Coordinates of C-alpha atoms in Angstrom, one line a residue:
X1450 CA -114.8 82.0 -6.5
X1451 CA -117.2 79.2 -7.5
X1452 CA -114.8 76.9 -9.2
X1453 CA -112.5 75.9 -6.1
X1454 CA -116.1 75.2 -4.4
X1455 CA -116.9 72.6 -6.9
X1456 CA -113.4 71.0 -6.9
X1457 CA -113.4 70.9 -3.4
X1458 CA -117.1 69.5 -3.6
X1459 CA -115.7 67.0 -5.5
X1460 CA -113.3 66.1 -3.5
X1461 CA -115.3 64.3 -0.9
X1462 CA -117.0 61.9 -2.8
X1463 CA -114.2 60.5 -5.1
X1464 CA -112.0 60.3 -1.5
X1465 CA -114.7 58.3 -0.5
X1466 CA -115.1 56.4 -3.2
X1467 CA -111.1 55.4 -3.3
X1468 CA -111.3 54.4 0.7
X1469 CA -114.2 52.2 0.0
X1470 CA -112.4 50.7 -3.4
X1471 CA -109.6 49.6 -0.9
X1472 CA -111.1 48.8 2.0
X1473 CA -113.7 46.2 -0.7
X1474 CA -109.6 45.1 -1.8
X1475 CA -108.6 45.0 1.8
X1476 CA -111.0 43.0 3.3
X1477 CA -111.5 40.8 0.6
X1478 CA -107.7 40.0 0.9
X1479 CA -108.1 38.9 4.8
X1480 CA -111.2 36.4 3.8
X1481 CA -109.2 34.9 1.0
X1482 CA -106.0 34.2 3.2
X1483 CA -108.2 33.3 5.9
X1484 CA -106.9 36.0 8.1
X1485 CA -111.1 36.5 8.9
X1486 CA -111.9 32.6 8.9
X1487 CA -115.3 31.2 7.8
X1488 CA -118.2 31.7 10.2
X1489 CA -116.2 34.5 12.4
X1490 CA -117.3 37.8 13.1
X1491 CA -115.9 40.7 11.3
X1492 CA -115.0 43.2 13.7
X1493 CA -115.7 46.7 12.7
X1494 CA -114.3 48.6 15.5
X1495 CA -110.5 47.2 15.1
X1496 CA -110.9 46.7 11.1
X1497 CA -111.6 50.6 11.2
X1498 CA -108.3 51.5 13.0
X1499 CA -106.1 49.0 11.1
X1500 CA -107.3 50.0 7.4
X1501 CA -107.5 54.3 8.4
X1502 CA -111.1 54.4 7.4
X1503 CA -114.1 55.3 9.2
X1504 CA -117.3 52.9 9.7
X1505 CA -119.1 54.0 6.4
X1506 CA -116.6 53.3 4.0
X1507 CA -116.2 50.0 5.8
X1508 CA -119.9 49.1 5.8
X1509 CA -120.1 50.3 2.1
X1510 CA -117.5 47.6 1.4
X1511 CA -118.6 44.7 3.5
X1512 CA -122.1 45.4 1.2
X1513 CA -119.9 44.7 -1.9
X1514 CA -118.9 41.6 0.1
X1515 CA -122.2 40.4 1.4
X1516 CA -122.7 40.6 -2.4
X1517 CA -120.1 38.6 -3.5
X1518 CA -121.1 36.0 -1.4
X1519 CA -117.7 36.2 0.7
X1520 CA -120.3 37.5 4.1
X1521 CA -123.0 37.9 5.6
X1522 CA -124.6 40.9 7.0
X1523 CA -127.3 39.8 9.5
X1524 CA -129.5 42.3 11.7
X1525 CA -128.0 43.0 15.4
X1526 CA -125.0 40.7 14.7
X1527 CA -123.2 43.3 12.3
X1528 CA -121.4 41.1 9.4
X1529 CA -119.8 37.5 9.3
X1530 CA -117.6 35.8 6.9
X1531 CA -119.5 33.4 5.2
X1532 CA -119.2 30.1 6.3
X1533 CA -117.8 27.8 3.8
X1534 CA -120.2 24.7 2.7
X1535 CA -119.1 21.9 -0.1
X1536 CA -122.6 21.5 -0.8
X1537 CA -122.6 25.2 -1.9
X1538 CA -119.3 25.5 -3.9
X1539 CA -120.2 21.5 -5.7
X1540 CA -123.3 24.0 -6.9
X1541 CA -121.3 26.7 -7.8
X1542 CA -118.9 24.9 -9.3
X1543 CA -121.4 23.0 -11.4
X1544 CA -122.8 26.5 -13.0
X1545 CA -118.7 27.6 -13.7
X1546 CA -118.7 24.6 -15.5
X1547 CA -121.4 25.8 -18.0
X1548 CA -120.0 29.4 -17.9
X1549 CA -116.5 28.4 -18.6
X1550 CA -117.4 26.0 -21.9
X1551 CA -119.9 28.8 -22.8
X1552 CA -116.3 31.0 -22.6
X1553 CA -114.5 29.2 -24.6
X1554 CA -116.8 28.7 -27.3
X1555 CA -117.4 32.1 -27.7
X1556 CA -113.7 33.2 -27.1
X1557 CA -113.0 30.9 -30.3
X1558 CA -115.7 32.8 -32.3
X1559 CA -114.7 36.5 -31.2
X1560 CA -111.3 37.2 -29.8
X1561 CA -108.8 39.0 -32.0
X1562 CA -105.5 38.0 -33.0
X1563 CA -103.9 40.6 -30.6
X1564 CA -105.9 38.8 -27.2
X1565 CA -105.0 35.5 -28.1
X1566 CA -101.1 36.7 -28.3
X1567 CA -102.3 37.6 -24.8
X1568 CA -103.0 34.7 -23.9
X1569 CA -100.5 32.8 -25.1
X1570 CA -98.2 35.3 -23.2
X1571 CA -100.2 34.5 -20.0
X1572 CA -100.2 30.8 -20.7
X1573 CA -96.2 30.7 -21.4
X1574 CA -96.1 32.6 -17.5
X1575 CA -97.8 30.0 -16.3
X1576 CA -95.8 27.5 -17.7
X1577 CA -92.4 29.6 -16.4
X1578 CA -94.2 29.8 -12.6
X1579 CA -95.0 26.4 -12.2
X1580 CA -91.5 25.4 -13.5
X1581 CA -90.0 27.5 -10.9
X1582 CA -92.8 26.5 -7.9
X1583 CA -94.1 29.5 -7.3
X1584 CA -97.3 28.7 -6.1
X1585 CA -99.0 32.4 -5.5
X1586 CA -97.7 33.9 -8.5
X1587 CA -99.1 30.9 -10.7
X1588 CA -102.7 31.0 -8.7
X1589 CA -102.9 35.0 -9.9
X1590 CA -102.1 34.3 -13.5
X1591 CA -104.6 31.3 -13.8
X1592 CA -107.0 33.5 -12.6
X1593 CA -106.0 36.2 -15.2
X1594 CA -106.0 33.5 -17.9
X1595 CA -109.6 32.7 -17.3
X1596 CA -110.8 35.9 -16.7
X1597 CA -109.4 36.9 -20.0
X1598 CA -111.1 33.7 -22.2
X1599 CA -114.2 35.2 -20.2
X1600 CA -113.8 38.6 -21.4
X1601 CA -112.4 37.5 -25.5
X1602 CA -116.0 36.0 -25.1
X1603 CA -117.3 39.2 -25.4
X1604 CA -121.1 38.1 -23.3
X1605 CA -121.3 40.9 -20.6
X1606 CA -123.9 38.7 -19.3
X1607 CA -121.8 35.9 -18.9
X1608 CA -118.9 38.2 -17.5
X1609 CA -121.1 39.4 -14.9
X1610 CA -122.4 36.4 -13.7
X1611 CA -118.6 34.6 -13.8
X1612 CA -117.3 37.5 -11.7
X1613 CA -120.1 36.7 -9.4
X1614 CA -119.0 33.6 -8.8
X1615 CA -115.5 33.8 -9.0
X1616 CA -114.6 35.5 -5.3
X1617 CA -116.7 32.4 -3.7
X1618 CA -114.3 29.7 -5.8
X1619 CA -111.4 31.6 -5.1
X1620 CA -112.0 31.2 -1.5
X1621 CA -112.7 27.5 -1.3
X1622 CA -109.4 26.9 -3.6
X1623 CA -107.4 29.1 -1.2
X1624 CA -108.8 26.8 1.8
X1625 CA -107.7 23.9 0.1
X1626 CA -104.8 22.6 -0.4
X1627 CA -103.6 21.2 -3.6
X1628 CA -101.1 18.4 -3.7
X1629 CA -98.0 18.1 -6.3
X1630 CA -99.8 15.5 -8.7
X1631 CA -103.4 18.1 -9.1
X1632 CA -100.7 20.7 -9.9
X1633 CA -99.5 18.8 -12.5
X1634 CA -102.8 17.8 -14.0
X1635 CA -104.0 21.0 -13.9
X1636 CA -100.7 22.5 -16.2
X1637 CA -101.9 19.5 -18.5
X1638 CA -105.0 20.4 -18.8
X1639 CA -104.1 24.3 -19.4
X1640 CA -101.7 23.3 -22.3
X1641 CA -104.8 20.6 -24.1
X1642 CA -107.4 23.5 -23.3
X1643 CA -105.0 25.9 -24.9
X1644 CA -104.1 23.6 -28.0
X1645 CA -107.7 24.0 -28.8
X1646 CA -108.3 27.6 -28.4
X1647 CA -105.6 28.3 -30.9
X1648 CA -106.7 26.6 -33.4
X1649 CA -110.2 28.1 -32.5
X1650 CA -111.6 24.3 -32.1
X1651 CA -114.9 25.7 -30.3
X1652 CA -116.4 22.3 -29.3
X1653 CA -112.9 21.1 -28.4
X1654 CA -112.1 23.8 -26.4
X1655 CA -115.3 24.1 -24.5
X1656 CA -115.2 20.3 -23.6
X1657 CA -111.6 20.5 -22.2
X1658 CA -112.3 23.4 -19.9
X1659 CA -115.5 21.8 -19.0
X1660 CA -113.4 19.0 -18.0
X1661 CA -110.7 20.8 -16.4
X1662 CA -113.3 22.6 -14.4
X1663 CA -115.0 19.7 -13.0
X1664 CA -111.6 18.1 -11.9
X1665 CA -110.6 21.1 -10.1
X1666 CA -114.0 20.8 -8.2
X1667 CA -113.4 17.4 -7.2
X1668 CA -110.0 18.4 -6.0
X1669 CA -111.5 21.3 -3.9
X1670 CA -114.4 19.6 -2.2
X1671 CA -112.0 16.8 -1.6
X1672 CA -109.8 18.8 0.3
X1673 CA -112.6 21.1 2.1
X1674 CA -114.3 17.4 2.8
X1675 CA -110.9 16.3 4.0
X1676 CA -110.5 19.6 6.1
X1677 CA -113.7 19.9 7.8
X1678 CA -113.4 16.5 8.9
X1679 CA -110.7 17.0 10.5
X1680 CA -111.7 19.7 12.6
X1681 CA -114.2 17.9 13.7
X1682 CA -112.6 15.5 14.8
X1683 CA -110.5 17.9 17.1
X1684 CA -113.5 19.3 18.2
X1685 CA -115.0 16.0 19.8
X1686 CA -111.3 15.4 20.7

């Protein structure tokens, strides 16, 4: 008799645990495609009945958010999404800098044989994606590309603190909006980067993604810059 009471037990907390897991997923999705747009309010009450979850799971998540830096939860106004400031991501962006030479000097000194074949599978997908223009698919597999140099590292300090960053800098990349000749630069740059992580060339390979890093900022503050201009400009209009 006890032991179907303690699966069911169980049962409630895992449940909850999965609804949470995808509303976090979810949510997170709608900031990044700007289906909740900077500096709106995220409304609880219809964001319940579209994702099938009830208001704890969805406050548990927009924590995880308000964490992440993607919103904030502020007292009698229920949660925003955070507005988006270049100021902010330059700052950001100067820390991923240091985090992603750190990365690659340490990914030259301890990844495996096996996790650079990864990468070079990863790297060759890339390649194949931006070949055939396919814009989405190449944004998630340069995301898994540098989320893996981060984790051949092998600094769970470092992990934690990229990962922390990494939802804001997503964001600001998916609000800007890359032209053909950054695209092209920024394959470049993956293959020289890549060069110099195969041949385990620490300082090379730190200064190239340092590099490739900081030109990717200026590309994404451009375009935010560019962006927010604009709009203000139809505002006064």
């Amino acid at each position: 008799m006890d032991t179907p009471k303690t699966a069911k037990a169980a049962t409630g907390p895992i449940r909850r645990a999965t609804l949470q897991h995808s509303a976090v997923a979810e949510l997170r999705a709608m900031i990044l495609e700007g289906e909740l747009p900077p500096g709106s309010r995220v409304p609880e009450v219809q964001l319940c009945e579209q994702l099938g979850v009830s208001r704890t799971p969805l406050r548990e998540a927009l924590r995880v958010l308000a964490a992440e830096g993607l919103v904030e939860l502020r007292p009698h106004r229920g949660a925003v999404v955070t507005p988006v400031d270049p100021t902010d991501i330059a700052a950001i962006f100067q820390v991923m800098e240091a985090l992603e030479t750190l990365a690659a000097t340490l990914a030259c000194r301890n990844g495996t044989e096996a996790e650079f074949i990864e990468l070079d599978r990863l790297h060759d997908q890339l390649m194949a994606q931006h070949k055939a223009g396919e814009r989405a698919a190449y944004s998630m597999t340069n995301r898994r590309i540098h989320a893996w140099i981060v984790a051949m590292a092998r600094n769970p300090a470092l992990e934690t603190t990229y990962s922390g960053f990494a939802a804001q800098i997503l964001r600001a990349r998916s609000l800007a909006n890359y032209d053909a000749d950054r695209w092209q630069e920024s394959v470049d740059e993956h293959d020289g980067f890549m060069a110099a992580l195969r041949s385990r060339d620490a300082a090379t390979a730190g200064a190239l993604l340092a590099e490739h890093s900081r030109r990717t900022a200026d590309a994404v503050l451009r375009s935010l810059r560019q962006r927010m201009g604009k709009a203000a400009a139809a505002e006064v209009g």
